Amino acid sequence: MAQKTKLYYFDGRGKMESVRWLLAAAGVEFEEEFLETREQYEKLLKGGSLIFQQVPMVEIDGMKMVQTRAILNYIAAKYNLYGKDLKERALIDMYVGGTDDLMSFIMTFPFLSAEDKEKQRALIVQKATSRYFPAYEKVLKDHGQDFLVGNNFTWADVHLLEAIFMVEEKKTDVLSGFPHLQAFKTRISSIPTIKKFLEPGSQRKPVPDDKYVETVRRVLCMYNDIKAD
């Protein structure tokens, strides 16, 4: 029997959350080991598991994989969520890259001061509504299909849905001016594996709180030296 995929990260979103989303979308069950102490992190370092001294790390198919994009690429390809040819894969990479750019404004949000959080919240909404969401709205409108690439469910759809939920946590009506994205959200959220992941009790992580921030700071010694990629 094949060993179940295992994730090594904090008990929170961060870089690992997109991995959880993609595995869940593929219908893959996984286990998690949460880093709660500096000793756990140092044990992984001393054991040579973290080749670049960074988390996330995922054990899958006999490999100990690091580097978030490499992990996601592998999962997407393994479970047929990476398009049918090179052209579709290029489009998926392009859309995922754009979504990553938007997510980058959200990733550091929990670690900011209260004053900086308000500024960052406004920036996140501004970037989403003026740059990123209009782009995806146009893609969906122009090709008139249910999904972003090839009219098939791919990693690009999973990643965009994750980003939509993240931005909606900053402004609940952020999709009000994007009817195609509203329909997209409803459609993708109804896919059985995604629907299951969105239900209470799943391995989807909540909005990062102070406990998560404190744990990350403690395990990695200081925020400015966070080794996560």
Tab-separated table of C-alpha atoms in Angstrom:
chain	number	residue	atom	x	y	z
A	1	MET	CA	0.000	0.000	0.000
A	2	ALA	CA	1.362	3.386	-0.994
A	3	GLN	CA	2.344	5.694	1.824
A	4	LYS	CA	-0.032	8.591	2.364
A	5	THR	CA	1.237	12.015	1.311
A	6	LYS	CA	2.525	13.935	4.337
A	7	LEU	CA	2.866	17.694	4.772
A	8	TYR	CA	5.344	19.397	7.095
A	9	TYR	CA	4.450	22.971	7.988
A	10	PHE	CA	2.806	25.130	10.621
A	11	ASP	CA	-0.810	24.662	11.665
A	12	GLY	CA	-1.881	27.518	9.437
A	13	ARG	CA	-2.046	28.693	5.864
A	14	GLY	CA	1.170	30.252	4.652
A	15	LYS	CA	2.834	28.701	1.626
A	16	MET	CA	1.380	25.267	2.356
A	17	GLU	CA	-2.272	26.234	1.950
A	18	SER	CA	-2.140	26.144	-1.835
A	19	VAL	CA	-0.715	22.620	-1.587
A	20	ARG	CA	-3.637	21.603	0.626
A	21	TRP	CA	-6.104	23.108	-1.855
A	22	LEU	CA	-4.548	21.297	-4.812
A	23	LEU	CA	-4.360	17.920	-3.076
A	24	ALA	CA	-7.955	18.315	-1.913
A	25	ALA	CA	-9.064	19.253	-5.447
A	26	ALA	CA	-7.419	16.068	-6.723
A	27	GLY	CA	-9.216	14.039	-4.056
A	28	VAL	CA	-5.954	13.037	-2.369
A	29	GLU	CA	-5.936	12.286	1.350
A	30	PHE	CA	-2.922	13.595	3.243
A	31	GLU	CA	-1.439	13.718	6.712
A	32	GLU	CA	0.164	16.708	8.381
A	33	GLU	CA	2.949	17.199	10.891
A	34	PHE	CA	2.752	20.658	12.394
A	35	LEU	CA	5.902	22.519	13.364
A	36	GLU	CA	5.343	23.859	16.867
A	37	THR	CA	8.861	24.033	18.285
A	38	ARG	CA	12.288	25.130	17.140
A	39	GLU	CA	13.518	21.619	17.951
A	40	GLN	CA	11.201	20.071	15.346
A	41	TYR	CA	12.493	22.455	12.710
A	42	GLU	CA	16.132	21.828	13.622
A	43	LYS	CA	15.544	18.068	13.492
A	44	LEU	CA	14.395	18.403	9.868
A	45	LEU	CA	17.419	20.547	9.113
A	46	LYS	CA	19.890	18.144	10.726
A	47	GLY	CA	18.256	15.188	9.009
A	48	GLY	CA	18.911	16.767	5.623
A	49	SER	CA	15.221	16.825	4.679
A	50	LEU	CA	15.156	20.559	3.985
A	51	ILE	CA	17.637	20.816	1.135
A	52	PHE	CA	17.360	24.618	1.021
A	53	GLN	CA	16.653	24.961	4.766
A	54	GLN	CA	13.058	25.909	3.997
A	55	VAL	CA	9.508	24.734	4.507
A	56	PRO	CA	6.983	23.723	3.180
A	57	MET	CA	8.112	20.138	2.756
A	58	VAL	CA	5.941	17.373	1.315
A	59	GLU	CA	6.637	13.653	1.388
A	60	ILE	CA	5.103	12.154	-1.739
A	61	ASP	CA	5.922	9.111	-3.869
A	62	GLY	CA	9.088	8.402	-1.891
A	63	MET	CA	10.395	11.969	-2.292
A	64	LYS	CA	10.862	14.742	0.232
A	65	MET	CA	9.979	17.769	-1.847
A	66	VAL	CA	10.607	21.415	-0.985
A	67	GLN	CA	10.071	24.623	-2.964
A	68	THR	CA	6.371	25.388	-3.195
A	69	ARG	CA	6.172	25.757	-6.964
A	70	ALA	CA	7.971	22.449	-7.553
A	71	ILE	CA	5.562	20.711	-5.173
A	72	LEU	CA	2.526	22.218	-6.864
A	73	ASN	CA	3.843	21.451	-10.362
A	74	TYR	CA	4.310	17.809	-9.426
A	75	ILE	CA	0.873	17.426	-7.859
A	76	ALA	CA	-0.844	19.165	-10.774
A	77	ALA	CA	0.926	16.950	-13.331
A	78	LYS	CA	0.418	13.731	-11.335
A	79	TYR	CA	-3.326	14.247	-10.990
A	80	ASN	CA	-4.027	15.588	-14.494
A	81	LEU	CA	-4.661	19.163	-13.416
A	82	TYR	CA	-1.929	20.660	-15.619
A	83	GLY	CA	-3.504	20.807	-19.079
A	84	LYS	CA	-3.321	18.437	-22.037
A	85	ASP	CA	-0.381	19.987	-23.895
A	86	LEU	CA	2.488	22.456	-23.639
A	87	LYS	CA	0.366	25.436	-24.681
A	88	GLU	CA	-2.247	24.768	-21.997
A	89	ARG	CA	0.479	24.269	-19.420
A	90	ALA	CA	1.968	27.629	-20.363
A	91	LEU	CA	-1.414	29.318	-19.879
A	92	ILE	CA	-1.883	27.587	-16.534
A	93	ASP	CA	1.584	28.746	-15.437
A	94	MET	CA	0.753	32.279	-16.525
A	95	TYR	CA	-2.551	32.407	-14.652
A	96	VAL	CA	-1.114	30.742	-11.559
A	97	GLY	CA	1.743	33.246	-11.623
A	98	GLY	CA	-0.696	36.140	-11.699
A	99	THR	CA	-2.661	34.658	-8.828
A	100	ASP	CA	0.574	34.178	-6.889
A	101	ASP	CA	1.352	37.862	-7.351
A	102	LEU	CA	-2.010	38.769	-5.816
A	103	MET	CA	-1.567	36.273	-2.986
A	104	SER	CA	1.830	37.757	-2.146
A	105	PHE	CA	0.083	40.895	-0.891
A	106	ILE	CA	-1.987	38.721	1.456
A	107	MET	CA	0.696	36.305	2.663
A	108	THR	CA	2.487	38.764	4.932
A	109	PHE	CA	-0.710	40.420	6.185
A	110	PRO	CA	-0.897	38.545	9.546
A	111	PHE	CA	2.603	39.708	10.497
A	112	LEU	CA	1.931	43.432	10.072
A	113	SER	CA	1.110	46.013	12.718
A	114	ALA	CA	-2.519	47.093	13.103
A	115	GLU	CA	-1.812	50.343	11.247
A	116	ASP	CA	0.012	48.604	8.425
A	117	LYS	CA	-2.740	45.992	8.141
A	118	GLU	CA	-5.288	48.665	7.259
A	119	LYS	CA	-2.998	50.030	4.561
A	120	GLN	CA	-2.316	46.536	3.242
A	121	ARG	CA	-6.020	45.660	3.252
A	122	ALA	CA	-6.731	48.642	1.018
A	123	LEU	CA	-3.812	47.714	-1.247
A	124	ILE	CA	-5.012	44.093	-1.569
A	125	VAL	CA	-8.498	45.194	-2.605
A	126	GLN	CA	-7.110	47.805	-4.976
A	127	LYS	CA	-4.764	45.343	-6.691
A	128	ALA	CA	-7.474	42.671	-6.906
A	129	THR	CA	-10.125	44.925	-8.406
A	130	SER	CA	-7.935	46.990	-10.732
A	131	ARG	CA	-5.406	44.458	-12.004
A	132	TYR	CA	-6.001	40.780	-11.290
A	133	PHE	CA	-9.756	40.189	-11.196
A	134	PRO	CA	-10.350	42.235	-14.386
A	135	ALA	CA	-7.829	40.004	-16.169
A	136	TYR	CA	-9.568	36.775	-15.157
A	137	GLU	CA	-12.990	38.296	-15.802
A	138	LYS	CA	-11.868	39.060	-19.367
A	139	VAL	CA	-10.488	35.548	-19.909
A	140	LEU	CA	-13.766	33.946	-18.823
A	141	LYS	CA	-15.853	36.416	-20.808
A	142	ASP	CA	-13.810	36.154	-24.005
A	143	HIS	CA	-13.715	32.371	-24.308
A	144	GLY	CA	-17.145	31.757	-22.768
A	145	GLN	CA	-16.073	28.498	-21.118
A	146	ASP	CA	-16.526	27.178	-17.609
A	147	PHE	CA	-12.833	27.004	-16.767
A	148	LEU	CA	-9.778	29.167	-17.327
A	149	VAL	CA	-7.856	26.791	-19.621
A	150	GLY	CA	-9.033	24.243	-22.189
A	151	ASN	CA	-12.542	24.061	-20.750
A	152	ASN	CA	-11.228	21.549	-18.231
A	153	PHE	CA	-10.750	21.809	-14.478
A	154	THR	CA	-7.084	22.624	-13.800
A	155	TRP	CA	-4.711	23.916	-11.184
A	156	ALA	CA	-5.345	27.463	-12.484
A	157	ASP	CA	-9.001	27.222	-11.401
A	158	VAL	CA	-8.106	25.893	-7.957
A	159	HIS	CA	-5.547	28.628	-7.376
A	160	LEU	CA	-7.870	31.414	-8.501
A	161	LEU	CA	-10.693	30.177	-6.290
A	162	GLU	CA	-8.351	30.116	-3.307
A	163	ALA	CA	-7.328	33.707	-4.039
A	164	ILE	CA	-10.952	34.827	-4.397
A	165	PHE	CA	-11.797	33.494	-0.956
A	166	MET	CA	-8.702	35.163	0.506
A	167	VAL	CA	-9.598	38.567	-0.934
A	168	GLU	CA	-13.236	38.211	0.114
A	169	GLU	CA	-11.980	37.887	3.677
A	170	LYS	CA	-10.662	41.424	3.294
A	171	LYS	CA	-13.769	42.771	1.491
A	172	THR	CA	-16.849	40.579	1.297
A	173	ASP	CA	-18.375	42.167	-1.815
A	174	VAL	CA	-15.134	42.387	-3.797
A	175	LEU	CA	-16.651	40.398	-6.696
A	176	SER	CA	-19.660	42.690	-7.061
A	177	GLY	CA	-18.364	44.120	-10.328
A	178	PHE	CA	-17.252	40.807	-11.813
A	179	PRO	CA	-20.239	38.671	-12.877
A	180	HIS	CA	-18.169	36.038	-14.669
A	181	LEU	CA	-15.970	35.571	-11.617
A	182	GLN	CA	-19.058	35.314	-9.423
A	183	ALA	CA	-20.356	32.511	-11.631
A	184	PHE	CA	-16.887	30.941	-11.694
A	185	LYS	CA	-16.726	30.934	-7.897
A	186	THR	CA	-20.117	29.240	-7.627
A	187	ARG	CA	-19.250	26.707	-10.325
A	188	ILE	CA	-15.824	25.691	-9.003
A	189	SER	CA	-17.023	25.627	-5.400
A	190	SER	CA	-19.625	23.050	-6.448
A	191	ILE	CA	-17.067	20.527	-7.713
A	192	PRO	CA	-17.394	17.642	-5.225
A	193	THR	CA	-13.775	17.584	-4.041
A	194	ILE	CA	-13.707	21.372	-3.642
A	195	LYS	CA	-17.105	21.414	-1.955
A	196	LYS	CA	-15.842	18.860	0.559
A	197	PHE	CA	-12.720	20.935	1.257
A	198	LEU	CA	-14.842	24.042	1.892
A	199	GLU	CA	-16.981	22.264	4.472
A	200	PRO	CA	-16.333	22.597	8.230
A	201	GLY	CA	-13.949	20.000	9.583
A	202	SER	CA	-11.741	19.786	6.491
A	203	GLN	CA	-7.975	20.359	6.493
A	204	ARG	CA	-8.465	23.862	5.114
A	205	LYS	CA	-6.920	26.336	7.523
A	206	PRO	CA	-8.695	29.388	8.972
A	207	VAL	CA	-7.578	33.000	8.680
A	208	PRO	CA	-4.167	33.233	10.405
A	209	ASP	CA	-4.454	34.461	13.975
A	210	ASP	CA	-2.012	35.716	16.624
A	211	LYS	CA	-1.239	32.172	17.752
A	212	TYR	CA	-0.133	31.220	14.250
A	213	VAL	CA	2.038	34.335	13.981
A	214	GLU	CA	3.648	33.669	17.364
A	215	THR	CA	4.378	30.035	16.437
A	216	VAL	CA	6.035	31.007	13.157
A	217	ARG	CA	8.145	33.634	14.903
A	218	ARG	CA	9.169	31.189	17.627
A	219	VAL	CA	10.028	28.253	15.363
A	220	LEU	CA	11.928	30.362	12.858
A	221	CYS	CA	13.414	32.631	15.551
A	222	MET	CA	12.472	35.880	13.843
A	223	TYR	CA	10.018	36.936	11.139
A	224	ASN	CA	12.663	38.625	9.034
A	225	ASP	CA	14.406	35.285	8.692
A	226	ILE	CA	11.386	33.184	7.776
A	227	LYS	CA	12.599	30.273	5.695
A	228	ALA	CA	9.501	29.457	3.695
A	229	ASP	CA	9.244	29.306	-0.042
